Coordinates of C-alpha atoms in Angstrom, one line a residue:
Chain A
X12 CA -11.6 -14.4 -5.9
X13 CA -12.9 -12.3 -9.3
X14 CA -10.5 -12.2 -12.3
X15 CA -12.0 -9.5 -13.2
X16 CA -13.1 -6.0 -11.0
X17 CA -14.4 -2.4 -12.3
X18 CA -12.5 0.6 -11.1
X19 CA -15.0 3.8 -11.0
X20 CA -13.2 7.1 -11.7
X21 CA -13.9 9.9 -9.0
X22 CA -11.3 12.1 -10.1
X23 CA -14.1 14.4 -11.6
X24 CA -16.0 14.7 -8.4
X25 CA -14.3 13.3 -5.7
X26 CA -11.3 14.6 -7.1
X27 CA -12.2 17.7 -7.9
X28 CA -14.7 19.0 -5.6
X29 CA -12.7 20.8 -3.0
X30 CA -10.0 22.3 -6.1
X31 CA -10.0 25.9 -6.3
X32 CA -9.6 27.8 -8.9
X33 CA -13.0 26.7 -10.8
X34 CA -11.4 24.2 -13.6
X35 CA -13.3 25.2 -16.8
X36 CA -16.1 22.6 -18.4
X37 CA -14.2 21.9 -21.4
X38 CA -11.2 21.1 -19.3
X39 CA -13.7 18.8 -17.3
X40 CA -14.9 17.5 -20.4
X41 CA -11.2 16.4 -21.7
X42 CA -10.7 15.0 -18.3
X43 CA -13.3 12.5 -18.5
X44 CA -12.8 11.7 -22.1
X45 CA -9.0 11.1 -21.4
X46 CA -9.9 8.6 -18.5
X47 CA -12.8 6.8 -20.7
X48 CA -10.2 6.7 -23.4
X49 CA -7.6 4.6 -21.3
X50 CA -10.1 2.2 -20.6
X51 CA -12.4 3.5 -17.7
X52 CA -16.1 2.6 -18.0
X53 CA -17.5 3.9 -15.2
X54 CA -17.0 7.5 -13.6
X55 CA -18.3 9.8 -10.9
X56 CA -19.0 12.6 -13.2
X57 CA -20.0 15.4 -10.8
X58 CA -22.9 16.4 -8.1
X59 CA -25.7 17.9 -8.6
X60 CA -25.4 20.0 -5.5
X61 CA -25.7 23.8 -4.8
X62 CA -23.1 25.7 -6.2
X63 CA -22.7 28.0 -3.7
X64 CA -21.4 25.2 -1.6
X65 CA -19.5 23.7 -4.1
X66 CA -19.0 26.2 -6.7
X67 CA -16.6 23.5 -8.7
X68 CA -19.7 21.6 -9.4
X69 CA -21.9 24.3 -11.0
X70 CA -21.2 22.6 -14.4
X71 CA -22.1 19.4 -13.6
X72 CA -25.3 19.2 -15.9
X73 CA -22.4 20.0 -18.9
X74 CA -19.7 17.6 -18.3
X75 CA -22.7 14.5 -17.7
X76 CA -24.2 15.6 -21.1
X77 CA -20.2 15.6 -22.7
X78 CA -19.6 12.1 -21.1
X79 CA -23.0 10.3 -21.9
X80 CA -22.3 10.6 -25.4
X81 CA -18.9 8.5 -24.6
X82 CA -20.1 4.9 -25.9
X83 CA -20.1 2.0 -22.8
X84 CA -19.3 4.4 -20.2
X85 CA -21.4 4.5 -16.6
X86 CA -21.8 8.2 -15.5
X87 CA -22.6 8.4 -11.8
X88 CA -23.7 11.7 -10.8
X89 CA -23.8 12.8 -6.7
X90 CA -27.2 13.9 -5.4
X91 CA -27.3 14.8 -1.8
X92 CA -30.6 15.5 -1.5
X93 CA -34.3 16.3 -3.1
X94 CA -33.4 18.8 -5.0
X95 CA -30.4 17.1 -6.1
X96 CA -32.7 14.4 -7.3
X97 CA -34.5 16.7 -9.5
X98 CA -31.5 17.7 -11.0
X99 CA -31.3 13.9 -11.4
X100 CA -34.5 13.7 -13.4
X101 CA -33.8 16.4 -15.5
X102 CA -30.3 15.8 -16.9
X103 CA -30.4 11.9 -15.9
X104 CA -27.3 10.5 -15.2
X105 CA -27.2 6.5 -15.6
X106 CA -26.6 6.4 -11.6
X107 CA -27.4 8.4 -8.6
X108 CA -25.0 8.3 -5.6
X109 CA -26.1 8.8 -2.3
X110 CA -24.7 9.5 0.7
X111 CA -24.6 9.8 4.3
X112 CA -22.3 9.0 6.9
X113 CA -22.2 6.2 9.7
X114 CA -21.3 8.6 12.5
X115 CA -23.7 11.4 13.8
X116 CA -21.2 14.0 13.9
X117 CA -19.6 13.9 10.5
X118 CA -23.1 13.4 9.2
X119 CA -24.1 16.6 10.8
X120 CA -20.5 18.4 10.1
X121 CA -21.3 17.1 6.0
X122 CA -25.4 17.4 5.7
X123 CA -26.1 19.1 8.5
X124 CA -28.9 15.9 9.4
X125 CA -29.0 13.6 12.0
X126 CA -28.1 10.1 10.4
X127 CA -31.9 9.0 11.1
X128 CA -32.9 12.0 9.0
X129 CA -30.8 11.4 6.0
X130 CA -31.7 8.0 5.8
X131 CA -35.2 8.6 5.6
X132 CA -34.9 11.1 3.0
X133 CA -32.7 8.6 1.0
X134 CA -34.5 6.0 1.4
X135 CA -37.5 7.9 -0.4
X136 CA -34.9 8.8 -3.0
X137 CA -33.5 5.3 -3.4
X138 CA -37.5 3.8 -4.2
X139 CA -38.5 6.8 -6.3
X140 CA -35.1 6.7 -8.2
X141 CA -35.1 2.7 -8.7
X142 CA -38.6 3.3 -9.9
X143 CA -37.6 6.6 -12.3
X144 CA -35.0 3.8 -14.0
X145 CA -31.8 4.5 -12.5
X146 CA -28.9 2.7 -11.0
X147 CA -28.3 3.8 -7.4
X148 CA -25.2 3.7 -5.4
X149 CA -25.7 4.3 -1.3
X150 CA -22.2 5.7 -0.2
X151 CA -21.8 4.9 3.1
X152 CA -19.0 7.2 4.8
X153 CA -16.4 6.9 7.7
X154 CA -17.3 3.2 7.6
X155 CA -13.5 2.6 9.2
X156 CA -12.9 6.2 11.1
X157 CA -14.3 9.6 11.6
X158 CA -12.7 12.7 12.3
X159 CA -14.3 13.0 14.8
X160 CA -15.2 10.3 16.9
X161 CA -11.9 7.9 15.7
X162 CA -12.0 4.5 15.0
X163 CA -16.1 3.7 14.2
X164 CA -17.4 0.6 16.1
X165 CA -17.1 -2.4 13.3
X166 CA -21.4 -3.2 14.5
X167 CA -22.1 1.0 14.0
X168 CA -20.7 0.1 10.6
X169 CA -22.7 -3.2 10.0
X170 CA -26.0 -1.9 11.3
X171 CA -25.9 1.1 8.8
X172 CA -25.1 -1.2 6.3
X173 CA -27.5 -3.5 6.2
X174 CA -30.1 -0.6 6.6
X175 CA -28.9 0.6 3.1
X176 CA -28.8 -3.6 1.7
X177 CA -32.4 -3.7 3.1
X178 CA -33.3 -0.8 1.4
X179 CA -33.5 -2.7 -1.7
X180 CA -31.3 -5.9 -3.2
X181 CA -30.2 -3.7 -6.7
X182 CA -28.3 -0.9 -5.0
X183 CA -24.8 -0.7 -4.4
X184 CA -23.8 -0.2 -1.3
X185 CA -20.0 2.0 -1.5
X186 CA -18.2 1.1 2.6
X187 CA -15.9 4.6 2.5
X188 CA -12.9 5.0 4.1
X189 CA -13.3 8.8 4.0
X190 CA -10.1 9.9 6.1
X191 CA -7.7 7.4 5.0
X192 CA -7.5 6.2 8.1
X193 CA -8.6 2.5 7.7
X194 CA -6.4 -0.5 8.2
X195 CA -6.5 -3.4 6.3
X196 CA -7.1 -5.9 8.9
X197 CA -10.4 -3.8 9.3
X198 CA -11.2 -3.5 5.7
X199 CA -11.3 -7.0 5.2
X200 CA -13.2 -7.9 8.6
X201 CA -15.9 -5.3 7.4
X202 CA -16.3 -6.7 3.8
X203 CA -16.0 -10.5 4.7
X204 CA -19.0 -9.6 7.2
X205 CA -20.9 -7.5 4.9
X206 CA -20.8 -9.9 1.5
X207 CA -21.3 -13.1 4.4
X208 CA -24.5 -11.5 5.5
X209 CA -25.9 -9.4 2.1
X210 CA -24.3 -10.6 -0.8
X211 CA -21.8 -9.2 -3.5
X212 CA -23.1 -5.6 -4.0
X213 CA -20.5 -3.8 -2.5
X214 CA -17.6 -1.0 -3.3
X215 CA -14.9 0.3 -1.7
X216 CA -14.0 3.7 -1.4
X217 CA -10.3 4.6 -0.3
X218 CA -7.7 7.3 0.6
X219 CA -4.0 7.4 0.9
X220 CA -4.0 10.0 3.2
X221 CA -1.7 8.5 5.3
X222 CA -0.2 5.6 2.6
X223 CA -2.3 2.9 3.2
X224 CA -4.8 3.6 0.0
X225 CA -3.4 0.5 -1.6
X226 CA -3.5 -2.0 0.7
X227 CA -6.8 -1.2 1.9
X228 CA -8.2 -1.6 -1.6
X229 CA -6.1 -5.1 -1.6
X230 CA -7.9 -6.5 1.3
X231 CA -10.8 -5.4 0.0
X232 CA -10.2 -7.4 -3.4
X233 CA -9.1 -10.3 -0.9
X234 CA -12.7 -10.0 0.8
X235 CA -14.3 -11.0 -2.1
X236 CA -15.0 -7.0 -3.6
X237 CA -14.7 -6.1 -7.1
X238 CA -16.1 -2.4 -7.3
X239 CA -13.7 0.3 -6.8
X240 CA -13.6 4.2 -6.5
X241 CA -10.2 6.0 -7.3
X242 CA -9.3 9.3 -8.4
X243 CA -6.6 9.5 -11.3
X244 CA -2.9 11.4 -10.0
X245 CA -4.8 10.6 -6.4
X246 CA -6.5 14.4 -6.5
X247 CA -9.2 14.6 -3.9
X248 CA -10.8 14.8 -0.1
X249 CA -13.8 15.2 1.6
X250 CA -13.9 19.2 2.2
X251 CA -16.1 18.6 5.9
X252 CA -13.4 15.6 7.1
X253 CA -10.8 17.9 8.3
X254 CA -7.2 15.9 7.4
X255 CA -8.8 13.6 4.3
X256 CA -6.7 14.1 1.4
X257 CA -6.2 11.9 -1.7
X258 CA -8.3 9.5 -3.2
X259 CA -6.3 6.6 -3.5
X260 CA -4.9 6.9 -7.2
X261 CA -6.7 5.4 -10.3
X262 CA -3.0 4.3 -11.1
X263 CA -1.6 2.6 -8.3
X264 CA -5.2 0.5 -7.9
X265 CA -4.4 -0.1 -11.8
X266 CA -1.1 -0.7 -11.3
X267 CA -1.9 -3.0 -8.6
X268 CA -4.6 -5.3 -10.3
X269 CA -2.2 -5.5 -13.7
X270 CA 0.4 -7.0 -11.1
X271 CA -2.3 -9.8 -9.7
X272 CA -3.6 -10.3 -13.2
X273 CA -6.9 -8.9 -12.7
X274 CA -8.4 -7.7 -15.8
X275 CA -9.4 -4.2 -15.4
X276 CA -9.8 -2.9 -19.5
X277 CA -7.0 -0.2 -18.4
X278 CA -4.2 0.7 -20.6
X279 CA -1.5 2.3 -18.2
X280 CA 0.3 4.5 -20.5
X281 CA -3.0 5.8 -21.3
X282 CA -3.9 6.3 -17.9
X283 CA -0.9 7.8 -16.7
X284 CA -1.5 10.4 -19.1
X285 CA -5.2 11.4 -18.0
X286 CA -3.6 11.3 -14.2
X287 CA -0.7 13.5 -15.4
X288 CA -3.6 16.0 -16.7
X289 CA -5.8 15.1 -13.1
X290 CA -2.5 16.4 -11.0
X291 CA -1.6 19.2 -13.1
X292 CA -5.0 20.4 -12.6
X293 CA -4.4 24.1 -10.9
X294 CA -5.2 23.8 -6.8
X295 CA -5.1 20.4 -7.1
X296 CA -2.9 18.3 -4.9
X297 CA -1.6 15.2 -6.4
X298 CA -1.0 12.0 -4.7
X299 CA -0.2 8.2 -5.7
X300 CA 3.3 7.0 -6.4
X301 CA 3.3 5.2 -10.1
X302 CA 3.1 8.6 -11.4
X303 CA 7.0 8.9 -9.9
X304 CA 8.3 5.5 -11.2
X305 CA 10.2 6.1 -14.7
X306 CA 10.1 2.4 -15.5
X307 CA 6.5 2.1 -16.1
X308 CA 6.6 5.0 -18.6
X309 CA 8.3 2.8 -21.0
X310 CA 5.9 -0.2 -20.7
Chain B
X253 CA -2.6 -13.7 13.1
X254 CA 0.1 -12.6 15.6
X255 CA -0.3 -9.7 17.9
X256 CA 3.5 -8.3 17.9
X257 CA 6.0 -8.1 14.8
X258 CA 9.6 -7.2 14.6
X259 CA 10.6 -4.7 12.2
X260 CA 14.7 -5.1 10.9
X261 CA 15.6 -1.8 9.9
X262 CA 17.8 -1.7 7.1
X263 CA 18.5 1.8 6.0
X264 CA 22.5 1.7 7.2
X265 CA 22.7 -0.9 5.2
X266 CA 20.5 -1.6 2.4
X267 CA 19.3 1.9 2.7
X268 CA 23.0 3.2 2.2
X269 CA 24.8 1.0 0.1
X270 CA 23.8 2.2 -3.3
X271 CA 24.4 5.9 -2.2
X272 CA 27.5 8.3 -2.9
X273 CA 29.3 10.4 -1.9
X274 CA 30.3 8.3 1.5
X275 CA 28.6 9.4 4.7
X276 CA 31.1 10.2 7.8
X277 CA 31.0 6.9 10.0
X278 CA 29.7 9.6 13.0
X279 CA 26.8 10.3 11.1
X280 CA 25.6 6.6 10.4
X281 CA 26.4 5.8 14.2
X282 CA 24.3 9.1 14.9
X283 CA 21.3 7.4 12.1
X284 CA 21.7 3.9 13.9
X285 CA 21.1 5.3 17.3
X286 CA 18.2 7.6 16.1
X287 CA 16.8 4.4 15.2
X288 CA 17.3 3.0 18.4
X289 CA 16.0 5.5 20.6
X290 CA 12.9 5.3 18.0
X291 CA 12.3 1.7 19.3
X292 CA 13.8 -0.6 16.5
X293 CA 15.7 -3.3 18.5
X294 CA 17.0 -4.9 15.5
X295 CA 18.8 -3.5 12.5
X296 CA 21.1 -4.2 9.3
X297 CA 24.1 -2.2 10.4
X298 CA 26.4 -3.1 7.4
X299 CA 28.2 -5.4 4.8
X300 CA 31.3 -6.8 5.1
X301 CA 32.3 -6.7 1.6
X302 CA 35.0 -4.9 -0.4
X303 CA 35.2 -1.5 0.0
X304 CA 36.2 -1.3 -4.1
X305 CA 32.6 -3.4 -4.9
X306 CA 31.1 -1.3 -1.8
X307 CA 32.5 1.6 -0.4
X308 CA 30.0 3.3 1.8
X309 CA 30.0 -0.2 3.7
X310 CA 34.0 0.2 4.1
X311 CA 33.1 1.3 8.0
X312 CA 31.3 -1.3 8.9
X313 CA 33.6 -2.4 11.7
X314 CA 33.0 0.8 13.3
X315 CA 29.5 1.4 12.9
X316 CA 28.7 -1.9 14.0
X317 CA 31.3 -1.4 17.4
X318 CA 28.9 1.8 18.5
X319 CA 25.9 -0.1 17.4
X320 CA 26.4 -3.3 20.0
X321 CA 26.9 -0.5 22.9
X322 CA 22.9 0.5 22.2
X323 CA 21.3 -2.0 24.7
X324 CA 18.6 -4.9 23.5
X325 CA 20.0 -4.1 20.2
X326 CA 20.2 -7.6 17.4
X327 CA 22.8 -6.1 14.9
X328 CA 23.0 -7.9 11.7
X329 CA 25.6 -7.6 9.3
X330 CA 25.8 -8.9 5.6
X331 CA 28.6 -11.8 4.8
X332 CA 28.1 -12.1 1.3
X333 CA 31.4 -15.0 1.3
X334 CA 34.0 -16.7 2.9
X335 CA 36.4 -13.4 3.3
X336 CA 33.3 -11.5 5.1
X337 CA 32.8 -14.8 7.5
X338 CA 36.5 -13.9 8.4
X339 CA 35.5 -10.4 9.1
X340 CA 32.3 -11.6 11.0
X341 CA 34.5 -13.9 13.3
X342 CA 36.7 -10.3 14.1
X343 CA 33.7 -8.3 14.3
X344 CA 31.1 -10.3 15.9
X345 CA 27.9 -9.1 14.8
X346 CA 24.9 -11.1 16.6
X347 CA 23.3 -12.2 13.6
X348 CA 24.9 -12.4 10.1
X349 CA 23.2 -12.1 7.1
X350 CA 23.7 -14.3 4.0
X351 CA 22.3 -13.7 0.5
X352 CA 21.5 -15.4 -2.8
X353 CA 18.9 -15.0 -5.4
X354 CA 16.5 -17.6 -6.6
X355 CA 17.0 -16.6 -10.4
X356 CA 20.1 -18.0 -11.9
X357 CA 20.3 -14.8 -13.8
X358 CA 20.3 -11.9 -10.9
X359 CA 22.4 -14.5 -8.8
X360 CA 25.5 -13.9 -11.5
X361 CA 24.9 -10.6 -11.6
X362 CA 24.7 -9.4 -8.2
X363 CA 27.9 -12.5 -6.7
X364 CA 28.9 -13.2 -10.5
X365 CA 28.4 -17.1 -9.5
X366 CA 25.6 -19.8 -10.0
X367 CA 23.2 -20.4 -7.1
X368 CA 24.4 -24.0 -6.8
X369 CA 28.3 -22.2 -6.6
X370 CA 26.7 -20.1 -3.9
X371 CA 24.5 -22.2 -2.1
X372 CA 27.3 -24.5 -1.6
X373 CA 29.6 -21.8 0.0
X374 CA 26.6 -20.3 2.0
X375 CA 25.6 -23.7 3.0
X376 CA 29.0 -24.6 4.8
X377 CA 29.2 -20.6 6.1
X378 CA 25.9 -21.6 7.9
X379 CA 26.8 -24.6 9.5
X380 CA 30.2 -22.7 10.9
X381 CA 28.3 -19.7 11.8
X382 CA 25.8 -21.9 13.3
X383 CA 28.7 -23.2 15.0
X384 CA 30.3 -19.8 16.4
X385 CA 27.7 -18.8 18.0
X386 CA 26.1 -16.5 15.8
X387 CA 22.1 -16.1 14.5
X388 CA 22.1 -16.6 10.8
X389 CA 19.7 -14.9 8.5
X390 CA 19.4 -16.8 5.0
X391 CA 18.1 -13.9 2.8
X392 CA 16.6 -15.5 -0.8
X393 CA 16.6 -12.3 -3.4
X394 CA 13.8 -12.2 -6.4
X395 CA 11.7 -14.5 -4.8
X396 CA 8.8 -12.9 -7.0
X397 CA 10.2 -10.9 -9.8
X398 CA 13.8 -10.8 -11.3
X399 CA 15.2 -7.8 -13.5
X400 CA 16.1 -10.3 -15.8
X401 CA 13.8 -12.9 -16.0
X402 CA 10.3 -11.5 -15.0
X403 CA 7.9 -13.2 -12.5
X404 CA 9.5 -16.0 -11.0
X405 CA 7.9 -19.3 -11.2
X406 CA 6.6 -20.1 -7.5
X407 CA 7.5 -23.7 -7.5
X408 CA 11.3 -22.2 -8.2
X409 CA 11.0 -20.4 -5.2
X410 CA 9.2 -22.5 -2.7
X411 CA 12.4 -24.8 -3.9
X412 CA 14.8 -22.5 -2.9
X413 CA 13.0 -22.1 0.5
X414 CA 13.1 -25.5 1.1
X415 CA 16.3 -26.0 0.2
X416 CA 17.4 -23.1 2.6
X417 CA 15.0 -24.4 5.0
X418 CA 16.7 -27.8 5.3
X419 CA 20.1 -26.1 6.2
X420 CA 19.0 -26.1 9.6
X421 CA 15.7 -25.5 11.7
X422 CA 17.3 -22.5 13.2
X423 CA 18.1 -19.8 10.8
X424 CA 15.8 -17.0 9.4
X425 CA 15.0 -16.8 6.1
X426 CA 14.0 -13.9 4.8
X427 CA 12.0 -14.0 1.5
X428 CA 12.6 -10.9 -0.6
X429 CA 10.9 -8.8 -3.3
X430 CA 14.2 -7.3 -4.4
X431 CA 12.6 -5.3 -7.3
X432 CA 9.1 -4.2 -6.0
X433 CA 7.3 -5.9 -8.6
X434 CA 5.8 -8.5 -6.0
X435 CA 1.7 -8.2 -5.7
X436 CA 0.1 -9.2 -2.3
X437 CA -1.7 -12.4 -3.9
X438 CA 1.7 -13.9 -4.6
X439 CA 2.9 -12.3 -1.4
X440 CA 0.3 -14.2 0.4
X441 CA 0.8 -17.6 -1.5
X442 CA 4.3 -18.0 -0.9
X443 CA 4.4 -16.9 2.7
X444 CA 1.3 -19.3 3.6
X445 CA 2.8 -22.4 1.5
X446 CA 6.4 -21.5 3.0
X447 CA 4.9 -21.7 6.7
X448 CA 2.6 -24.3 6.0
X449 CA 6.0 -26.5 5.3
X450 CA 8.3 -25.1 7.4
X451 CA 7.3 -23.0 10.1
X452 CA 7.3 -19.7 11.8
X453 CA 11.5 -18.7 10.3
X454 CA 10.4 -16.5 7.6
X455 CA 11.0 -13.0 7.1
X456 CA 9.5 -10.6 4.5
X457 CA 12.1 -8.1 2.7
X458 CA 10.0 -5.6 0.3
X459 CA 10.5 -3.2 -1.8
X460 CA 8.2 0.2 -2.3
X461 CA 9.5 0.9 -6.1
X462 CA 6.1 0.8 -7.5
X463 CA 3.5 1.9 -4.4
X464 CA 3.0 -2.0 -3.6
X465 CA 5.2 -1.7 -0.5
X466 CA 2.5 -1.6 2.1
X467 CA -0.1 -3.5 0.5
X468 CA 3.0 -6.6 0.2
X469 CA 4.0 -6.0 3.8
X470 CA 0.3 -6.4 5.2
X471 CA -0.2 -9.1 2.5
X472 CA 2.9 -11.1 4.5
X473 CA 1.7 -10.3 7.8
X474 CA -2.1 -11.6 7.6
X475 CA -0.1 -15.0 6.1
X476 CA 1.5 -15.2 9.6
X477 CA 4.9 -13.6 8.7
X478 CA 5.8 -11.6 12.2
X479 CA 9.4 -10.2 10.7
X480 CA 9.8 -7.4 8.1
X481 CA 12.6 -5.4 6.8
X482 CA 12.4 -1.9 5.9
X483 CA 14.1 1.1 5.6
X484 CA 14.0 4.7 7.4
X485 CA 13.0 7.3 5.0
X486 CA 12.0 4.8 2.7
X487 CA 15.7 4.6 0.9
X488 CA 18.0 1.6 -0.9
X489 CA 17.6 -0.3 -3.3
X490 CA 20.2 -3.2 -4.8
X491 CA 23.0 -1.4 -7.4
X492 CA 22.4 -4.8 -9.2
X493 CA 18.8 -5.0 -9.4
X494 CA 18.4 -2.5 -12.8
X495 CA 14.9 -0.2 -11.5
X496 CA 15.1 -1.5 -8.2
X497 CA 14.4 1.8 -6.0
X498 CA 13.4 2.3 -2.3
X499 CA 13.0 -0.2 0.3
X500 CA 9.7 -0.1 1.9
X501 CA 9.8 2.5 4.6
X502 CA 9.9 2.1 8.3
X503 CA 7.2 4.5 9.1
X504 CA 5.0 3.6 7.1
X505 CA 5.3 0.1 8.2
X506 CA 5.1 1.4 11.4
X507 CA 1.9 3.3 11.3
X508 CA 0.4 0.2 9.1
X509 CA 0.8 -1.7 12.5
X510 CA 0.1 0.7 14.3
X511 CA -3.3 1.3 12.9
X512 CA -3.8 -2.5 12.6
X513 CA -3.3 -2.6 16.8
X514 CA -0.5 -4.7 16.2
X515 CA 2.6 -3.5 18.3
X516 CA 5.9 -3.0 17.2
X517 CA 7.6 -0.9 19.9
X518 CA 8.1 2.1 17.9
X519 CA 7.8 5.9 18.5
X520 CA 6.4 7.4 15.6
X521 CA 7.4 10.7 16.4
X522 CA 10.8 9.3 17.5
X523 CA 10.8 7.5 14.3
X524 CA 9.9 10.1 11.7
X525 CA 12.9 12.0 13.0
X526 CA 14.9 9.3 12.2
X527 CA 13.5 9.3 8.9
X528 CA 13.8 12.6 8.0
X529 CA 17.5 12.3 8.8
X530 CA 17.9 9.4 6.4
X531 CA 15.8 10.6 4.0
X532 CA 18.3 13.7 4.3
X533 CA 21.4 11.6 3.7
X534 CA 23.3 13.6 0.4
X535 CA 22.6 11.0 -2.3
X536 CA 20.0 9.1 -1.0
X537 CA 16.9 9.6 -2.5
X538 CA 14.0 9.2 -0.3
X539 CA 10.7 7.4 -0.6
X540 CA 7.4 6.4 1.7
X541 CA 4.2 8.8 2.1
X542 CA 4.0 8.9 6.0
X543 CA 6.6 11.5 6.0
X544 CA 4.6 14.1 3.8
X545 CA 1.1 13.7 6.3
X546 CA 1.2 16.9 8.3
X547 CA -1.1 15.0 10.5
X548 CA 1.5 12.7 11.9
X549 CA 4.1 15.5 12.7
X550 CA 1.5 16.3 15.9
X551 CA 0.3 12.8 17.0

């Protein structure tokens, strides 16, 4: 196993995205420099997506320029389509993340695409963005479950998979547990298979909808991964996956590392603080449990 | 990896101990057989211990009388010495539960004796019990972390395992993370060595304090263990472990196996009302996340 693994903040999109009232940019912007300054060094900034559908996101160009100029930090930026990936070009994130999903009908609920026509389209994005000089990461959603059609075949998941790892060998390929719904006797089948088969480009993406978010990202780590998404105070959800709530929380995955003796670069205290400031974000709902312990406030 | 688990509940006694003002012996009779009709077929019903070091335990005659009327019902109860082996021998619990830590430090302060003072006693209390007819569970407390002394070295506890172990090829040993602080590497480690040695006897006891609960608990089971305790409503926690809060809880150990297709003969629905009743219990203080998932309540 690694000693080491990289945690990648989504509490600014992920986290975020579905909050109501709009928070304002320079609250954004203290967000993300709170989180880089307990250690993060990667982040899912925001998504360059219309802001009629996600109004929350309409800054997104703003916050990326605020947390570029944070020194050694990896700004990911969400760009679900061509347009998206003009946005891209203009305010140029140091990644792009894609995204589609492994079963038609959240697809379609999500993108409103058949999964054959997203991948097309990203796949064009993923060559021309590779070529354009940028990092990409292909999220690959309801990799474990779907809201709609339950528990997702393990070869639906595999096939879709190694479409994206054949798409190019410098992507990263994020396997999503979008609802929260995953088990971690399934997590660790899927990544074992995955890394067997294309190698060690892979991140997990968890939820703790339903209190699993931890072990999931443990069997993961046990599979051999060592990219993770969290969201600090566990804010988050997909807004099309009816039921998804919280990301699994930046500070029970740190929490849970510190305890194995996996170096992450995170200092907790620091960290509890941005994912005090992530919950107390207005419409937010917070999740995650170290928040709640009074002993690790003293350490 | 095994396909069927047995989950101890231990919320009327572990769950309960620490919490004041006493509960009305109708209304843990009313908990234990919530938890019956739930599913659970096996449960830590009490402590025969002194009422002035214990008292919410002083009914455990009582409780445990209605609880051997449920049918297919294993009822443990907690013999921390000679004088509770006397009560045992009135009482006649099917399995009794014995205790000892692995750290010299927490040993004195939860029995205020060394562990070779009470591995002697508990050593001789087998054999008799062992004798009389009863199941004996040999629980090992701070097998992983002690309030005191910090991680515990795993060559001190594999030696206490062993030591237990040798008593006799037919008692349960449970090996507990008493304060939470275990992480599913070491989980994973100890179980696999400890069955590796000797067998398919141990038991898994864990603590939720910090979030690990779940992730320790699934750590345990995919190193073959098939027995866990846990609590309803995610409550307990040893008065002589400082920090030490909730056991794991029951539910979501339950839905853990559930989702993993592993089957533990538990209601959820039954179960969560259970859980909401202990969770209720004035001076407990509740714990677990299945509880809070509206999704759940209409499964």
């Amino acid at each position: 196993m690694h000693d080491t693994v990289t945690i990648s903040e989504v509490a600014p999109r992920d986290g975020l995205q579905s909050v109501g009232p709009f928070l304002a940019t320079e609250a954004k912007i203290a967000l993300v420099a709170a989180l880089h300054e307990a250690g993060l060094r990667r982040a899912e900034i925001g998504s360059f997506v219309s802001p009629k559908a996600i109004p929350q996101m309409a800054d997104t160009p703003a916050v990326l320029a605020a947390a570029k100029r944070l020194p050694d930090f990896e700004c990911t930026v969400l760009v679900p389509n061509r347009r998206g990936f003009e946005a891209a070009l203009e305010h140029r994130p140091h990644r792009i993340g894609l995204f589609m999903s492994v079963t038609e009908s959240h697809n379609k609920a999500n993108v409103n695409r058949t999964r054959e026509e997203s991948f097309a389209d990203l796949s064009a994005i993923t060559r021309e963005a590779l070529e354009q000089g940028f990092k990409v990461r292909f999220n690959l959603s309801c990799c474990f479950h779907c809201p709609f059609e339950g528990v997702v075949p393990e070869a639906t998941t595999l096939d879709w998979v190694g479409r994206a790892a054949a798409l190019d060998p410098n992507i990263e390929i994020a396997i999503c547990d979008t609802t929260g719904n995953a088990a971690p006797d399934q997590v660790g089948r899927i990544f074992r298979q995955a890394m067997a088969s294309w190698g060690d480009r892979f991140a997990f993406h968890g939820h703790d909808t339903y209190g699993m978010g931890v072990a999931n990202v443990a069997a993961a780590f046990a599979a051999g991964c060592q990219v993770f998404d969290s969201a600090a105070g566990g804010i988050g959800g997909c807004p099309f996956a009816p039921g998804a709530t919280g990301n699994v929380a930046t500070e029970d995955v740190a929490w849970l590392f510190k305890r194995m003796g996996i170096a992450t670069g995170i200092d907790i205290a620091a960290l509890l603080k941005a994912a005090d400031a992530a919950a107390a974000v207005p419409g937010a709902v917070p999740g995650g449990r170290l928040r709640a312990v009074p002993a690790v406030r003293n350490i």
